[in-house]
Every structure is written in C-alpha cells, then in structure tokens.
mmCIF file of C-alpha atoms and ligand atoms in Angstrom:
data_model
loop_
_atom_site.group_PDB
_atom_site.id
_atom_site.type_symbol
_atom_site.label_atom_id
_atom_site.label_comp_id
_atom_site.label_asym_id
_atom_site.label_seq_id
_atom_site.Cartn_x
_atom_site.Cartn_y
_atom_site.Cartn_z
ATOM 1 C CA MET A 450 -1.862 20.339 -7.710
ATOM 2 C CA ASP A 451 0.971 21.659 -10.373
ATOM 3 C CA GLY A 452 1.725 24.407 -8.641
ATOM 4 C CA GLU A 453 2.553 22.577 -6.034
ATOM 5 C CA ALA A 454 4.503 19.767 -7.744
ATOM 6 C CA SER A 455 8.291 21.189 -6.484
ATOM 7 C CA PHE A 456 6.812 20.816 -3.509
ATOM 8 C CA PHE A 457 7.486 17.069 -3.223
ATOM 9 C CA GLY A 458 10.635 17.379 -4.685
ATOM 10 C CA LEU A 459 8.778 14.264 -7.014
ATOM 11 C CA ALA A 460 9.796 16.332 -10.637
ATOM 12 C CA GLY A 461 11.252 13.718 -12.553
ATOM 13 C CA LYS A 462 11.465 11.249 -10.032
ATOM 14 C CA LYS A 463 10.392 6.827 -10.931
ATOM 15 C CA ALA A 464 7.869 5.742 -9.046
ATOM 16 C CA LEU A 465 7.041 2.333 -9.396
ATOM 17 C CA ILE A 466 4.050 0.796 -7.963
ATOM 18 C CA ILE A 467 2.970 -3.329 -7.403
ATOM 19 C CA GLY A 468 -0.858 -3.308 -8.143
ATOM 20 C CA GLY A 469 -1.204 -0.159 -9.768
ATOM 21 C CA GLY A 470 -3.907 -1.786 -12.071
ATOM 22 C CA GLN A 471 -6.876 -0.095 -9.863
ATOM 23 C CA GLY A 472 -7.966 1.052 -6.647
ATOM 24 C CA MET A 473 -5.534 2.462 -4.052
ATOM 25 C CA GLY A 474 -2.862 2.049 -7.074
ATOM 26 C CA GLU A 475 -4.271 3.663 -9.100
ATOM 27 C CA SER A 476 -4.994 6.895 -7.064
ATOM 28 C CA SER A 477 -1.445 6.350 -5.579
ATOM 29 C CA ALA A 478 -0.224 6.760 -9.594
ATOM 30 C CA ARG A 479 -2.221 9.507 -10.558
ATOM 31 C CA LEU A 480 -0.974 11.522 -7.405
ATOM 32 C CA LEU A 481 2.375 10.928 -7.969
ATOM 33 C CA ALA A 482 2.049 11.791 -12.092
ATOM 34 C CA ARG A 483 0.149 14.913 -10.534
ATOM 35 C CA ALA A 484 3.218 15.729 -8.712
ATOM 36 C CA GLY A 485 5.619 15.219 -11.317
ATOM 37 C CA ALA A 486 6.643 11.661 -10.896
ATOM 38 C CA ASP A 487 6.994 8.671 -14.128
ATOM 39 C CA VAL A 488 5.821 5.923 -12.711
ATOM 40 C CA ALA A 489 5.855 1.850 -13.750
ATOM 41 C CA LEU A 490 2.403 -0.053 -12.307
ATOM 42 C CA VAL A 491 3.064 -3.687 -12.313
ATOM 43 C CA ASP A 492 -0.507 -5.700 -12.121
ATOM 44 C CA LEU A 493 -1.797 -8.995 -12.806
ATOM 45 C CA ALA A 494 -3.744 -7.995 -15.409
ATOM 46 C CA ALA A 495 -2.661 -6.274 -18.980
ATOM 47 C CA ASP A 496 -5.540 -4.337 -19.654
ATOM 48 C CA ARG A 497 -5.866 -2.559 -15.571
ATOM 49 C CA ALA A 498 -1.802 -2.120 -15.614
ATOM 50 C CA GLU A 499 -2.362 -0.391 -19.699
ATOM 51 C CA ARG A 500 -5.664 1.296 -18.662
ATOM 52 C CA VAL A 501 -3.985 3.038 -15.592
ATOM 53 C CA ALA A 502 -0.750 4.007 -17.722
ATOM 54 C CA GLN A 503 -2.597 5.688 -20.199
ATOM 55 C CA LEU A 504 -3.930 7.665 -17.237
ATOM 56 C CA VAL A 505 -0.772 8.494 -16.224
ATOM 57 C CA GLU A 506 0.260 10.215 -19.943
ATOM 58 C CA GLY A 507 -2.295 11.860 -19.930
ATOM 59 C CA LEU A 508 -1.218 13.942 -17.045
ATOM 60 C CA GLY A 509 2.098 14.663 -18.621
ATOM 61 C CA THR A 510 4.078 12.538 -17.538
ATOM 62 C CA ARG A 511 5.486 8.388 -18.620
ATOM 63 C CA GLY A 512 3.473 5.214 -17.630
ATOM 64 C CA VAL A 513 5.007 2.186 -18.232
ATOM 65 C CA PRO A 514 2.434 -0.586 -17.895
ATOM 66 C CA ILE A 515 3.879 -4.068 -16.579
ATOM 67 C CA VAL A 516 2.553 -7.238 -16.683
ATOM 68 C CA GLY A 517 3.879 -9.410 -13.820
ATOM 69 C CA ASP A 518 2.878 -12.077 -10.609
ATOM 70 C CA VAL A 519 4.988 -10.478 -8.009
ATOM 71 C CA LEU A 520 3.900 -14.314 -6.219
ATOM 72 C CA ASP A 521 6.189 -15.592 -8.127
ATOM 73 C CA ASP A 522 9.589 -15.072 -6.980
ATOM 74 C CA ALA A 523 10.467 -15.578 -10.610
ATOM 75 C CA GLN A 524 9.626 -13.093 -11.961
ATOM 76 C CA ILE A 525 10.439 -10.020 -9.033
ATOM 77 C CA PRO A 526 14.091 -9.517 -10.049
ATOM 78 C CA ARG A 527 12.756 -8.813 -13.766
ATOM 79 C CA ILE A 528 9.687 -6.848 -13.323
ATOM 80 C CA VAL A 529 11.723 -4.321 -10.738
ATOM 81 C CA ALA A 530 14.487 -4.418 -13.453
ATOM 82 C CA GLU A 531 12.118 -3.957 -16.223
ATOM 83 C CA ALA A 532 10.616 -0.833 -14.320
ATOM 84 C CA ALA A 533 14.010 0.668 -13.267
ATOM 85 C CA ASP A 534 14.780 0.142 -17.444
ATOM 86 C CA LYS A 535 11.922 1.896 -18.626
ATOM 87 C CA LEU A 536 11.979 4.092 -16.354
ATOM 88 C CA GLY A 537 15.960 4.997 -16.324
ATOM 89 C CA GLY A 538 16.025 4.722 -12.415
ATOM 90 C CA LEU A 539 13.988 3.731 -9.287
ATOM 91 C CA ASP A 540 13.547 6.139 -6.549
ATOM 92 C CA ALA A 541 10.317 5.310 -4.933
ATOM 93 C CA MET A 542 8.022 1.974 -5.013
ATOM 94 C CA VAL A 543 4.801 1.817 -3.932
ATOM 95 C CA SER A 544 3.558 -1.839 -2.800
ATOM 96 C CA ILE A 545 -0.288 -2.090 -2.729
ATOM 97 C CA VAL A 546 -0.939 -6.017 -3.279
ATOM 98 C CA GLY A 547 -2.823 -7.655 -0.511
ATOM 99 C CA ALA A 548 -6.290 -9.266 0.740
ATOM 100 C CA ALA A 549 -7.757 -10.753 3.359
ATOM 101 C CA ALA A 550 -8.799 -14.385 3.796
ATOM 102 C CA TRP A 551 -12.195 -14.517 5.823
ATOM 103 C CA GLY A 552 -12.349 -17.640 8.860
ATOM 104 C CA SER A 553 -11.797 -18.365 12.198
ATOM 105 C CA LEU A 554 -8.379 -19.225 13.276
ATOM 106 C CA LEU A 555 -9.505 -22.836 13.888
ATOM 107 C CA ASP A 556 -11.069 -22.805 9.989
ATOM 108 C CA THR A 557 -7.252 -21.756 9.136
ATOM 109 C CA THR A 558 -5.770 -24.173 7.115
ATOM 110 C CA PRO A 559 -1.954 -24.688 6.682
ATOM 111 C CA ALA A 560 -2.137 -23.855 3.479
ATOM 112 C CA VAL A 561 -4.404 -20.974 3.954
ATOM 113 C CA TRP A 562 -1.842 -19.332 6.864
ATOM 114 C CA ASP A 563 0.840 -20.103 3.553
ATOM 115 C CA GLN A 564 -1.260 -18.233 1.103
ATOM 116 C CA GLN A 565 -1.778 -15.610 3.207
ATOM 117 C CA LEU A 566 1.570 -14.848 4.447
ATOM 118 C CA ALA A 567 3.101 -15.426 0.651
ATOM 119 C CA LEU A 568 0.510 -12.649 -0.502
ATOM 120 C CA ASN A 569 0.410 -10.358 2.616
ATOM 121 C CA LEU A 570 3.646 -10.222 3.628
ATOM 122 C CA ARG A 571 6.150 -12.524 1.612
ATOM 123 C CA TYR A 572 6.296 -11.395 -1.561
ATOM 124 C CA PHE A 573 6.535 -7.673 -0.537
ATOM 125 C CA PHE A 574 9.644 -8.720 1.751
ATOM 126 C CA LEU A 575 11.459 -9.748 -1.529
ATOM 127 C CA VAL A 576 9.970 -7.501 -4.269
ATOM 128 C CA ALA A 577 11.589 -4.110 -1.366
ATOM 129 C CA ARG A 578 14.657 -6.269 -1.289
ATOM 130 C CA GLU A 579 15.300 -6.342 -4.970
ATOM 131 C CA THR A 580 13.730 -2.215 -4.865
ATOM 132 C CA ALA A 581 16.554 -1.074 -2.314
ATOM 133 C CA ALA A 582 19.465 -3.403 -4.182
ATOM 134 C CA THR A 583 18.905 -1.794 -7.408
ATOM 135 C CA MET A 584 18.748 1.658 -5.668
ATOM 136 C CA ILE A 585 21.584 0.670 -3.369
ATOM 137 C CA LYS A 586 23.617 0.543 -6.623
ATOM 138 C CA ALA A 587 22.155 3.667 -8.011
ATOM 139 C CA GLY A 588 23.694 5.755 -4.950
ATOM 140 C CA HIS A 589 20.139 8.260 -4.853
ATOM 141 C CA GLY A 590 18.424 6.618 -2.037
ATOM 142 C CA GLY A 591 15.180 6.669 -2.257
ATOM 143 C CA SER A 592 11.515 5.780 -0.624
ATOM 144 C CA ILE A 593 9.838 2.413 0.205
ATOM 145 C CA VAL A 594 6.087 2.240 1.173
ATOM 146 C CA GLY A 595 4.093 -0.543 2.346
ATOM 147 C CA ILE A 596 0.218 -1.077 2.558
ATOM 148 C CA ALA A 597 -0.445 -2.494 5.797
ATOM 149 C CA SER A 598 -3.753 -2.523 7.468
ATOM 150 C CA VAL A 599 -5.401 -1.446 11.411
ATOM 151 C CA ASP A 600 -6.208 -5.127 11.350
ATOM 152 C CA GLY A 601 -1.760 -5.597 12.186
ATOM 153 C CA GLN A 602 -2.366 -3.331 15.279
ATOM 154 C CA ARG A 603 -5.058 -5.566 17.031
ATOM 155 C CA ALA A 604 -6.884 -8.711 17.327
ATOM 156 C CA SER A 605 -8.564 -9.333 13.370
ATOM 157 C CA PRO A 606 -10.871 -11.915 14.180
ATOM 158 C CA MET A 607 -12.214 -14.361 11.328
ATOM 159 C CA ARG A 608 -9.025 -12.975 9.298
ATOM 160 C CA GLY A 609 -5.894 -13.800 11.714
ATOM 161 C CA ALA A 610 -3.461 -15.206 9.363
ATOM 162 C CA TYR A 611 -4.091 -12.094 7.423
ATOM 163 C CA GLY A 612 -3.545 -9.362 10.544
ATOM 164 C CA ALA A 613 -0.052 -11.626 11.646
ATOM 165 C CA ALA A 614 0.813 -11.236 8.053
ATOM 166 C CA LYS A 615 0.287 -7.795 8.345
ATOM 167 C CA ALA A 616 1.841 -7.094 11.336
ATOM 168 C CA GLY A 617 5.010 -8.602 10.446
ATOM 169 C CA LEU A 618 4.740 -5.892 7.707
ATOM 170 C CA ILE A 619 4.803 -3.584 10.110
ATOM 171 C CA SER A 620 7.841 -5.053 12.277
ATOM 172 C CA LEU A 621 9.397 -5.433 8.579
ATOM 173 C CA VAL A 622 9.038 -1.737 7.494
ATOM 174 C CA GLN A 623 11.445 -0.879 10.740
ATOM 175 C CA THR A 624 13.520 -3.315 10.204
ATOM 176 C CA MET A 625 14.385 -2.126 6.481
ATOM 177 C CA ALA A 626 14.032 1.566 7.811
ATOM 178 C CA VAL A 627 17.124 0.897 10.208
ATOM 179 C CA GLU A 628 19.259 -1.292 8.255
ATOM 180 C CA TRP A 629 18.860 1.176 4.818
ATOM 181 C CA ALA A 630 18.869 4.023 6.296
ATOM 182 C CA PRO A 631 22.631 4.659 5.741
ATOM 183 C CA GLN A 632 21.998 3.851 1.645
ATOM 184 C CA ARG A 633 19.198 6.868 2.521
ATOM 185 C CA ILE A 634 16.119 4.193 1.497
ATOM 186 C CA ARG A 635 13.347 5.473 4.033
ATOM 187 C CA VAL A 636 10.993 2.640 4.633
ATOM 188 C CA ASN A 637 7.139 3.198 5.721
ATOM 189 C CA ALA A 638 3.832 1.614 5.836
ATOM 190 C CA ILE A 639 0.099 2.774 5.565
ATOM 191 C CA ALA A 640 -2.763 1.278 7.678
ATOM 192 C CA PRO A 641 -5.447 1.400 6.098
ATOM 193 C CA GLY A 642 -9.191 1.640 7.710
ATOM 194 C CA HIS A 643 -11.960 0.535 5.682
ATOM 195 C CA ILE A 644 -11.712 2.206 2.399
ATOM 196 C CA VAL A 645 -14.235 1.505 -0.480
ATOM 197 C CA THR A 646 -12.277 -0.061 -3.148
ATOM 198 C CA PRO A 647 -13.475 -2.019 -6.040
ATOM 199 C CA ARG A 648 -13.164 -5.044 -4.480
ATOM 200 C CA LEU A 649 -15.537 -4.315 -1.513
ATOM 201 C CA TYR A 650 -16.585 -7.666 0.027
ATOM 202 C CA ASN A 651 -19.880 -6.767 1.897
ATOM 203 C CA THR A 652 -23.042 -4.774 0.616
ATOM 204 C CA PRO A 653 -22.681 -1.160 0.839
ATOM 205 C CA GLN A 654 -25.763 -1.500 3.758
ATOM 206 C CA ARG A 655 -23.625 -3.720 5.630
ATOM 207 C CA VAL A 656 -20.448 -1.892 5.727
ATOM 208 C CA ASP A 657 -21.676 2.098 5.901
ATOM 209 C CA ALA A 658 -23.771 0.292 8.860
ATOM 210 C CA TYR A 659 -20.466 -1.356 10.606
ATOM 211 C CA ALA A 660 -18.698 2.549 9.704
ATOM 212 C CA ASN A 661 -21.113 4.058 10.958
ATOM 213 C CA SER A 662 -20.748 2.290 14.183
ATOM 214 C CA LEU A 663 -17.326 2.001 14.760
ATOM 215 C CA ILE A 664 -15.456 4.925 12.752
ATOM 216 C CA PRO A 665 -15.558 8.260 14.578
ATOM 217 C CA MET A 666 -15.415 10.236 11.391
ATOM 218 C CA ARG A 667 -18.626 7.875 10.405
ATOM 219 C CA THR A 668 -17.642 7.497 7.076
ATOM 220 C CA ARG A 669 -15.189 5.058 5.207
ATOM 221 C CA GLY A 670 -12.111 6.474 3.641
ATOM 222 C CA GLU A 671 -11.989 6.811 -0.178
ATOM 223 C CA THR A 672 -9.358 5.478 -2.588
ATOM 224 C CA ASP A 673 -7.508 9.076 -2.410
ATOM 225 C CA ASP A 674 -7.484 8.875 1.426
ATOM 226 C CA ILE A 675 -4.346 6.517 0.725
ATOM 227 C CA GLY A 676 -2.743 7.704 -2.629
ATOM 228 C CA LYS A 677 -1.817 10.537 -0.975
ATOM 229 C CA ALA A 678 -0.462 9.432 1.741
ATOM 230 C CA ALA A 679 1.873 6.937 -0.564
ATOM 231 C CA LEU A 680 2.500 10.670 -2.249
ATOM 232 C CA PHE A 681 3.016 12.029 1.367
ATOM 233 C CA LEU A 682 5.907 9.084 2.411
ATOM 234 C CA SER A 683 7.784 9.107 -1.031
ATOM 235 C CA SER A 684 7.982 12.687 -1.065
ATOM 236 C CA ASP A 685 10.077 15.148 0.298
ATOM 237 C CA MET A 686 7.335 15.765 2.494
ATOM 238 C CA ALA A 687 8.519 12.910 4.518
ATOM 239 C CA ARG A 688 12.406 13.088 4.170
ATOM 240 C CA TYR A 689 12.857 12.938 8.155
ATOM 241 C CA VAL A 690 10.180 9.959 8.683
ATOM 242 C CA THR A 691 11.680 6.239 8.315
ATOM 243 C CA GLY A 692 10.416 3.403 10.012
ATOM 244 C CA THR A 693 6.546 4.135 10.896
ATOM 245 C CA THR A 694 3.476 3.035 9.764
ATOM 246 C CA LEU A 695 0.936 5.949 9.207
ATOM 247 C CA ASP A 696 -3.227 4.899 9.855
ATOM 248 C CA VAL A 697 -5.509 6.262 7.487
ATOM 249 C CA ASP A 698 -8.645 5.003 9.214
ATOM 250 C CA GLY A 699 -10.902 7.951 10.408
ATOM 251 C CA GLY A 700 -10.378 7.432 13.792
ATOM 252 C CA LEU A 701 -10.781 3.641 14.382
ATOM 253 C CA LEU A 702 -7.106 2.844 15.729
ATOM 254 C CA ALA A 703 -7.981 5.475 18.330
ATOM 255 C CA ALA A 704 -11.240 4.725 19.348
ATOM 256 C CA ASN A 705 -10.354 1.508 20.501
ATOM 257 C CA LEU A 706 -13.534 -0.300 19.711
ATOM 258 C CA PHE A 707 -14.779 2.430 22.754
ATOM 259 C CA PRO A 708 -18.799 1.921 22.278
ATOM 260 C CA ARG A 709 -21.010 5.135 21.641
ATOM 261 C CA GLY A 710 -23.707 5.562 23.909
ATOM 262 C CA LEU A 711 -21.264 5.343 27.086
ATOM 263 C CA PRO A 712 -21.387 8.541 29.615
ATOM 264 C CA GLY A 713 -18.163 10.096 28.416
ATOM 265 C CA ASN A 714 -18.377 9.054 24.753
ATOM 266 C CA ASN A 715 -19.423 11.721 22.224
ATOM 267 C CA ALA A 716 -17.597 10.116 19.165
HETATM 268 N N1 LIG B 826 -10.164 -2.020 0.985
HETATM 269 C C1 LIG B 826 -10.023 -1.849 2.759
HETATM 270 O O1 LIG B 826 -10.477 -1.259 3.223
HETATM 271 C C2 LIG B 826 -8.845 -2.626 3.180
HETATM 272 C C3 LIG B 826 -7.995 -2.123 4.594
HETATM 273 C C4 LIG B 826 -6.791 -2.025 4.821
HETATM 274 C C5 LIG B 826 -5.904 -2.885 4.287
HETATM 275 N N2 LIG B 826 -6.209 -2.634 2.299
HETATM 276 C C6 LIG B 826 -4.836 -3.117 1.323
HETATM 277 O O2 LIG B 826 -4.624 -2.455 0.690
HETATM 278 C C7 LIG B 826 -4.184 -3.635 -0.433
HETATM 279 C C8 LIG B 826 -5.383 -2.635 -1.489
HETATM 280 O O3 LIG B 826 -6.649 -3.587 -1.561
HETATM 281 P P1 LIG B 826 -7.495 -3.009 -2.001
HETATM 282 O O4 LIG B 826 -8.771 -4.071 -2.403
HETATM 283 O O5 LIG B 826 -7.548 -2.133 -3.211
HETATM 284 O O6 LIG B 826 -6.678 -4.288 -3.608
HETATM 285 P P2 LIG B 826 -6.904 -4.611 -5.162
HETATM 286 O O7 LIG B 826 -7.014 -6.238 -5.029
HETATM 287 O O8 LIG B 826 -8.396 -3.625 -5.606
HETATM 288 O O9 LIG B 826 -6.300 -4.014 -5.965
HETATM 289 C C9 LIG B 826 -4.813 -4.422 -6.108
HETATM 290 C C10 LIG B 826 -4.115 -5.073 -7.692
HETATM 291 O O10 LIG B 826 -3.231 -5.951 -7.854
HETATM 292 C C11 LIG B 826 -3.342 -6.303 -8.821
HETATM 293 N N3 LIG B 826 -2.540 -7.794 -8.119
HETATM 294 C C12 LIG B 826 -3.284 -8.810 -7.251
HETATM 295 N N4 LIG B 826 -2.598 -9.625 -7.541
HETATM 296 C C13 LIG B 826 -1.398 -9.210 -7.756
HETATM 297 C C14 LIG B 826 -0.208 -10.074 -7.979
HETATM 298 N N5 LIG B 826 0.251 -11.193 -7.630
HETATM 299 N N6 LIG B 826 0.581 -9.633 -8.749
HETATM 300 C C15 LIG B 826 0.981 -8.184 -9.726
HETATM 301 N N7 LIG B 826 -0.368 -7.277 -9.176
HETATM 302 C C16 LIG B 826 -1.785 -8.146 -8.475
HETATM 303 C C17 LIG B 826 -4.523 -6.615 -8.787
HETATM 304 O O11 LIG B 826 -4.648 -6.803 -10.315
HETATM 305 C C18 LIG B 826 -5.015 -4.878 -8.773
HETATM 306 O O12 LIG B 826 -5.385 -4.380 -10.101
HETATM 307 C C19 LIG B 826 -3.646 -4.766 -0.360
HETATM 308 O O13 LIG B 826 -3.438 -4.677 0.526
HETATM 309 C C20 LIG B 826 -4.939 -4.834 1.256
HETATM 310 O O14 LIG B 826 -4.611 -5.405 2.059
HETATM 311 C C21 LIG B 826 -7.345 -2.603 2.297
#
C-alpha cells in the first residue's frame, strides 16, 4: 500500500486503538500504520499490546503499547492522555472492545444487562468524550470510529442486551457527529456481520453452516475487512462522511433473512 499512503492523508497522523491487541484491533493498527500513521494500542493484556506495537514498528511507524482497562472509568483520562502525550497528538481513535453475552431476555438479569451496556456502550461514550475533548483542545479536528454490530440493527435473539447496547452506540455516533461537527471531528461506526476472530464462540463447522445458509456472500468476513473499513473511515477518503454506520456483513442485512430456495431468491 506504500505508494498509496498519501492517498489516505494519514502519513504522520496519530491514531489510538482501544482493544488493539488482537483481531480487528490488530488489523486496524496494521492498516493505519501501512498508511503512515503512528499508533497507540490499548489493551488489558500487556503482551498483546506489546506484540502489536512491535508489528507496527516493523512497518516503519511508531507503535506505542498502553496497558489499561476501559471498563474502569478512572483509567480513561489517563489512557487518552498517555496516548496523546506519547504520540504527540491524536487525530484518530478506533474503539474495538465489546462482546455479547448469550441468553434469552427472560434469563437476562439486571447484572447481565448492566455488564453488557458497560462493555458495549458506556465505555465507548466515555472514551469518545475524552478523545473529542483532547481533539477539540488541539483544534485540528479528527476521526472517531466505534464498532457496532448487525445485531444493533435488527432483533438479536439470545443476545438482546448486546443488541440494545449496539443500537445505542449507533444512535450515540449520530449525536456525537452532530455535536462535534463544528470542531471538525467526524464520528462513525462499523457494523460487522460474522467475522472470523481469535475469540470465536462457535465450532467452525456450525458457523460455516450458518454462513452458508444466511450470508449472501456465503462466507464469514475476515478481521482485515473491518480493519479496511476502519482505515477508510479514519482517513481523508471519508472526509465528508460522519454520523454513519457502515455495514461490513457480506450482504447479511440486505438479505433480511429471506430464505434461499424460495421462488425469486437466487442468492
Ligand atoms: N466477531 C464478530 O463476528 C463480530 C460481529 C459483530 C460485532 N463484533 C464486535 O467486534 C468487536 C471486536 O470483537 P472481537 O471478538 O474481535 O474482540 P476481541 O475480544 O478478540 O478483541 C478485543 C481486544 O480488546 C481487549 N480488551 C477486552 N476488554 C478490554 C478492556 N476492558 N479494556 C481494554 N482492552 C480490552 C482484549 O484483550 C482483546 O485484545 C466487539 O465490539 C464485538 O462486539 C464482532
């Protein structure tokens, strides 16, 4: 991608990846680094953050590992300040952390509900708010990207609290985009469909069968599919894009669960 690095307008820019230690976060870090950005990686696991920072350095830009827990409110100002101090500014933030708890609504206790909202929505609000405040102080604008899910855009049976939290994130991104547009901060989300990540919750055979029956492209996505969307949204390529959620799902939402084999469905 070296020849096209200037295309993205990210050379020398400073990016912070929350949950950058593996999977989609690692992918986003690698792609942003290839476009010339210096990248700070925040992760609970020091070895993960360190490994991806080394990977970034190997691509010729600065990689800064930061150990931190974004579910601990008190750490968030320190995490964002450490990234801005060590990188020398902050132009982009991509926030990956999130996960679904499995269970019907009737089995969803108040504790599970609170945990899901904390892990998929509340921390994103706090990290994005802190990042925006830092960007506003610097006065150069910037980009913020959150990870939603197709589950935030339709019913999400057996993971209802997760779906509600991701729907909240989609709404929040729109409000942030409107409130911070005057300061030239763009805020967007990515809604992954089914992506192969290090933290797969199902046997490959079952997931493959599911992909084959529901996803028009008949395959699950790769972490780089999300990394590329994060690169696009963080870059000048998306200069006029804000408040949107980009589905990266192989056509899953477009298909709207219309079963194969019915007349007129050639998918
Ligand atoms: N995999 C899919 O098919 C899929 C589909 C839709 C949405 N998503 C969303 O994609 C995102 C990434 O999912 P994933 O499975 O690739 O993530 P992951 O769990 O593999 O990676 C996240 C990284 O964040 C770190 N982390 C976790 N909690 C943290 C905390 N409190 N503070 C700092 N770091 C923390 C982990 O150590 C890990 O390295 C999530 O928001 C998820 O909801 C995934």
